[in-house]
Amino acid sequence: MAPAMVRNSRLDQPKMTRSRGKLPDTFYYLNNFQTVLGSIDRRYAALLSSEERQFIAHFSTLPRASGALLVRMVMRKGSLFRRSRLQYPEIGDAVAAVAPLLRAGWVDDSPDLDLTQLQKLLTTAELLRYFSGSRPYRTFNKP
């Protein structure tokens, strides 16, 4: 990505900034993850558990979109995500991408949630709409 020249009006001296462009490889994070897995498999295979070796072998057979979605979820904060928030242009249909992950048992599409987990997933507007009768006041602070 080539830097762009921008004039700083106060000092009237050129200032270098980076323009935001499209990444040449939109699956860079998946490729990096696959590189790390391959390196671990080659160098430390004897130290891996059978479950870890199976994960590496199975991950390499996933469709590209499914592998990318799993890596995206692993990189996100937390372990619970709303389906509507898993929208990535390069992945496309998240429901189709998650299907192989569900079959592998790596994703749970109907986890049991406690109240704190539910509060973190719902918006404040949704909490007020669904639970307004359980609170004596109309303001609500998310955890």
PDB file of C-alpha atoms in Angstrom:
ATOM      1  CA  MET A   1       0.000   0.000   0.000  1.00  0.00           C
ATOM      2  CA  ALA A   2       1.566   3.252  -1.111  1.00  0.00           C
ATOM      3  CA  PRO A   3       1.671   6.145   1.336  1.00  0.00           C
ATOM      4  CA  ALA A   4      -0.286   9.260   0.413  1.00  0.00           C
ATOM      5  CA  MET A   5       0.928  12.801   0.796  1.00  0.00           C
ATOM      6  CA  VAL A   6      -1.259  15.166   2.795  1.00  0.00           C
ATOM      7  CA  ARG A   7      -0.527  18.804   3.565  1.00  0.00           C
ATOM      8  CA  ASN A   8      -0.544  19.753   7.214  1.00  0.00           C
ATOM      9  CA  SER A   9      -2.234  23.169   7.136  1.00  0.00           C
ATOM     10  CA  ARG A  10      -0.630  24.414  10.372  1.00  0.00           C
ATOM     11  CA  LEU A  11       2.948  23.761   9.385  1.00  0.00           C
ATOM     12  CA  ASP A  12       2.396  23.513   5.644  1.00  0.00           C
ATOM     13  CA  GLN A  13       4.836  20.608   5.550  1.00  0.00           C
ATOM     14  CA  PRO A  14       4.080  17.280   3.904  1.00  0.00           C
ATOM     15  CA  LYS A  15       2.836  14.574   6.236  1.00  0.00           C
ATOM     16  CA  MET A  16       2.950  10.900   5.318  1.00  0.00           C
ATOM     17  CA  THR A  17      -0.237   8.905   5.850  1.00  0.00           C
ATOM     18  CA  ARG A  18      -1.259   5.454   4.741  1.00  0.00           C
ATOM     19  CA  SER A  19      -4.282   5.169   2.572  1.00  0.00           C
ATOM     20  CA  ARG A  20      -6.709   2.394   3.424  1.00  0.00           C
ATOM     21  CA  GLY A  21      -7.023   0.074   0.528  1.00  0.00           C
ATOM     22  CA  LYS A  22      -8.255  -3.398  -0.076  1.00  0.00           C
ATOM     23  CA  LEU A  23      -6.037  -6.182   1.201  1.00  0.00           C
ATOM     24  CA  PRO A  24      -4.500  -8.242  -1.588  1.00  0.00           C
ATOM     25  CA  ASP A  25      -5.382 -11.458   0.288  1.00  0.00           C
ATOM     26  CA  THR A  26      -8.624 -11.239   2.249  1.00  0.00           C
ATOM     27  CA  PHE A  27      -7.926 -14.654   3.821  1.00  0.00           C
ATOM     28  CA  TYR A  28      -4.529 -13.591   5.214  1.00  0.00           C
ATOM     29  CA  TYR A  29      -5.576 -14.611   8.748  1.00  0.00           C
ATOM     30  CA  LEU A  30      -6.593 -18.100   7.578  1.00  0.00           C
ATOM     31  CA  ASN A  31      -3.340 -18.537   5.668  1.00  0.00           C
ATOM     32  CA  ASN A  32      -1.362 -17.453   8.737  1.00  0.00           C
ATOM     33  CA  PHE A  33      -3.302 -19.903  10.927  1.00  0.00           C
ATOM     34  CA  GLN A  34      -2.685 -22.741   8.449  1.00  0.00           C
ATOM     35  CA  THR A  35       1.024 -21.875   8.362  1.00  0.00           C
ATOM     36  CA  VAL A  36       1.216 -22.068  12.162  1.00  0.00           C
ATOM     37  CA  LEU A  37      -0.693 -25.365  12.252  1.00  0.00           C
ATOM     38  CA  GLY A  38       1.600 -26.826   9.594  1.00  0.00           C
ATOM     39  CA  SER A  39       4.684 -25.716  11.472  1.00  0.00           C
ATOM     40  CA  ILE A  40       3.415 -27.182  14.744  1.00  0.00           C
ATOM     41  CA  ASP A  41       2.507 -30.432  13.007  1.00  0.00           C
ATOM     42  CA  ARG A  42       5.938 -30.775  11.372  1.00  0.00           C
ATOM     43  CA  ARG A  43       8.041 -29.776  14.368  1.00  0.00           C
ATOM     44  CA  TYR A  44       6.091 -31.040  17.371  1.00  0.00           C
ATOM     45  CA  ALA A  45       3.915 -33.890  16.101  1.00  0.00           C
ATOM     46  CA  ALA A  46       5.404 -36.279  18.679  1.00  0.00           C
ATOM     47  CA  LEU A  47       4.343 -33.944  21.498  1.00  0.00           C
ATOM     48  CA  LEU A  48       0.756 -33.461  20.333  1.00  0.00           C
ATOM     49  CA  SER A  49      -2.142 -35.379  21.802  1.00  0.00           C
ATOM     50  CA  SER A  50      -4.245 -37.515  19.474  1.00  0.00           C
ATOM     51  CA  GLU A  51      -7.038 -34.922  19.792  1.00  0.00           C
ATOM     52  CA  GLU A  52      -4.664 -32.135  18.693  1.00  0.00           C
ATOM     53  CA  ARG A  53      -3.383 -34.197  15.731  1.00  0.00           C
ATOM     54  CA  GLN A  54      -6.982 -34.952  14.724  1.00  0.00           C
ATOM     55  CA  PHE A  55      -7.851 -31.252  14.878  1.00  0.00           C
ATOM     56  CA  ILE A  56      -4.962 -30.338  12.578  1.00  0.00           C
ATOM     57  CA  ALA A  57      -5.865 -33.109  10.133  1.00  0.00           C
ATOM     58  CA  HIS A  58      -9.579 -32.270  10.132  1.00  0.00           C
ATOM     59  CA  PHE A  59      -9.026 -28.499   9.901  1.00  0.00           C
ATOM     60  CA  SER A  60      -7.119 -28.943   6.645  1.00  0.00           C
ATOM     61  CA  THR A  61     -10.150 -30.704   5.090  1.00  0.00           C
ATOM     62  CA  LEU A  62     -12.645 -27.933   5.893  1.00  0.00           C
ATOM     63  CA  PRO A  63     -14.069 -25.732   3.152  1.00  0.00           C
ATOM     64  CA  ARG A  64     -12.199 -22.430   3.022  1.00  0.00           C
ATOM     65  CA  ALA A  65     -15.160 -20.400   4.335  1.00  0.00           C
ATOM     66  CA  SER A  66     -15.602 -22.751   7.307  1.00  0.00           C
ATOM     67  CA  GLY A  67     -11.946 -22.600   8.264  1.00  0.00           C
ATOM     68  CA  ALA A  68     -11.995 -18.823   7.913  1.00  0.00           C
ATOM     69  CA  LEU A  69     -15.091 -18.515  10.110  1.00  0.00           C
ATOM     70  CA  LEU A  70     -13.541 -20.671  12.833  1.00  0.00           C
ATOM     71  CA  VAL A  71     -10.358 -18.588  12.808  1.00  0.00           C
ATOM     72  CA  ARG A  72     -12.405 -15.370  12.906  1.00  0.00           C
ATOM     73  CA  MET A  73     -14.338 -16.663  15.937  1.00  0.00           C
ATOM     74  CA  VAL A  74     -11.142 -17.735  17.708  1.00  0.00           C
ATOM     75  CA  MET A  75      -9.665 -14.259  17.156  1.00  0.00           C
ATOM     76  CA  ARG A  76     -12.724 -12.501  18.586  1.00  0.00           C
ATOM     77  CA  LYS A  77     -13.152 -11.578  22.221  1.00  0.00           C
ATOM     78  CA  GLY A  78     -15.183 -14.128  24.174  1.00  0.00           C
ATOM     79  CA  SER A  79     -16.593 -17.458  23.131  1.00  0.00           C
ATOM     80  CA  LEU A  80     -20.265 -16.614  22.503  1.00  0.00           C
ATOM     81  CA  PHE A  81     -21.362 -14.875  19.308  1.00  0.00           C
ATOM     82  CA  ARG A  82     -24.646 -13.911  17.735  1.00  0.00           C
ATOM     83  CA  ARG A  83     -25.089 -15.345  14.268  1.00  0.00           C
ATOM     84  CA  SER A  84     -26.054 -11.884  13.015  1.00  0.00           C
ATOM     85  CA  ARG A  85     -22.659 -10.531  14.118  1.00  0.00           C
ATOM     86  CA  LEU A  86     -20.663 -13.097  12.157  1.00  0.00           C
ATOM     87  CA  GLN A  87     -20.759 -11.277   8.849  1.00  0.00           C
ATOM     88  CA  TYR A  88     -17.578 -11.229   6.822  1.00  0.00           C
ATOM     89  CA  PRO A  89     -17.655 -10.394   3.095  1.00  0.00           C
ATOM     90  CA  GLU A  90     -14.937 -12.907   2.203  1.00  0.00           C
ATOM     91  CA  ILE A  91     -16.752 -15.744   4.011  1.00  0.00           C
ATOM     92  CA  GLY A  92     -20.211 -15.153   2.612  1.00  0.00           C
ATOM     93  CA  ASP A  93     -23.067 -17.182   4.094  1.00  0.00           C
ATOM     94  CA  ALA A  94     -22.109 -17.768   7.740  1.00  0.00           C
ATOM     95  CA  VAL A  95     -24.875 -20.352   8.212  1.00  0.00           C
ATOM     96  CA  ALA A  96     -23.425 -22.504   5.419  1.00  0.00           C
ATOM     97  CA  ALA A  97     -19.866 -21.911   6.652  1.00  0.00           C
ATOM     98  CA  VAL A  98     -20.691 -22.987  10.205  1.00  0.00           C
ATOM     99  CA  ALA A  99     -22.355 -26.288   9.189  1.00  0.00           C
ATOM    100  CA  PRO A 100     -19.084 -28.309   8.969  1.00  0.00           C
ATOM    101  CA  LEU A 101     -17.974 -26.793  12.293  1.00  0.00           C
ATOM    102  CA  LEU A 102     -21.213 -27.940  13.913  1.00  0.00           C
ATOM    103  CA  ARG A 103     -20.750 -31.468  12.501  1.00  0.00           C
ATOM    104  CA  ALA A 104     -17.209 -31.549  13.876  1.00  0.00           C
ATOM    105  CA  GLY A 105     -18.471 -30.478  17.310  1.00  0.00           C
ATOM    106  CA  TRP A 106     -16.300 -27.368  17.312  1.00  0.00           C
ATOM    107  CA  VAL A 107     -19.254 -24.968  17.471  1.00  0.00           C
ATOM    108  CA  ASP A 108     -22.451 -25.189  19.509  1.00  0.00           C
ATOM    109  CA  ASP A 109     -25.452 -23.467  17.950  1.00  0.00           C
ATOM    110  CA  SER A 110     -27.678 -23.738  21.026  1.00  0.00           C
ATOM    111  CA  PRO A 111     -25.556 -23.360  24.161  1.00  0.00           C
ATOM    112  CA  ASP A 112     -27.089 -23.081  27.606  1.00  0.00           C
ATOM    113  CA  LEU A 113     -26.644 -19.465  28.683  1.00  0.00           C
ATOM    114  CA  ASP A 114     -26.774 -17.966  32.124  1.00  0.00           C
ATOM    115  CA  LEU A 115     -28.267 -14.506  32.628  1.00  0.00           C
ATOM    116  CA  THR A 116     -24.893 -12.709  32.515  1.00  0.00           C
ATOM    117  CA  GLN A 117     -23.994 -14.359  29.193  1.00  0.00           C
ATOM    118  CA  LEU A 118     -27.394 -13.486  27.761  1.00  0.00           C
ATOM    119  CA  GLN A 119     -27.007  -9.861  28.886  1.00  0.00           C
ATOM    120  CA  LYS A 120     -23.682  -9.637  27.062  1.00  0.00           C
ATOM    121  CA  LEU A 121     -25.180 -10.967  23.825  1.00  0.00           C
ATOM    122  CA  LEU A 122     -28.352  -8.863  23.734  1.00  0.00           C
ATOM    123  CA  THR A 123     -28.425  -5.149  23.047  1.00  0.00           C
ATOM    124  CA  THR A 124     -29.736  -2.798  25.736  1.00  0.00           C
ATOM    125  CA  ALA A 125     -32.879  -2.214  23.646  1.00  0.00           C
ATOM    126  CA  GLU A 126     -33.500  -5.964  23.443  1.00  0.00           C
ATOM    127  CA  LEU A 127     -32.952  -6.394  27.168  1.00  0.00           C
ATOM    128  CA  LEU A 128     -35.466  -3.653  27.922  1.00  0.00           C
ATOM    129  CA  ARG A 129     -37.971  -5.082  25.465  1.00  0.00           C
ATOM    130  CA  TYR A 130     -37.717  -8.700  26.657  1.00  0.00           C
ATOM    131  CA  PHE A 131     -37.161  -8.119  30.373  1.00  0.00           C
ATOM    132  CA  SER A 132     -38.815  -4.764  31.087  1.00  0.00           C
ATOM    133  CA  GLY A 133     -41.301  -6.384  33.494  1.00  0.00           C
ATOM    134  CA  SER A 134     -38.530  -7.840  35.623  1.00  0.00           C
ATOM    135  CA  ARG A 135     -36.883  -4.487  36.372  1.00  0.00           C
ATOM    136  CA  PRO A 136     -38.578  -1.761  38.439  1.00  0.00           C
ATOM    137  CA  TYR A 137     -36.953   0.977  36.347  1.00  0.00           C
ATOM    138  CA  ARG A 138     -36.421   1.698  32.653  1.00  0.00           C
ATOM    139  CA  THR A 139     -32.651   2.153  32.667  1.00  0.00           C
ATOM    140  CA  PHE A 140     -30.372  -0.802  32.393  1.00  0.00           C
ATOM    141  CA  ASN A 141     -26.602  -1.066  32.451  1.00  0.00           C
ATOM    142  CA  LYS A 142     -25.072  -3.979  30.578  1.00  0.00           C
ATOM    143  CA  PRO A 143     -22.362  -6.000  32.386  1.00  0.00           C
TER     144      PRO A 143
END
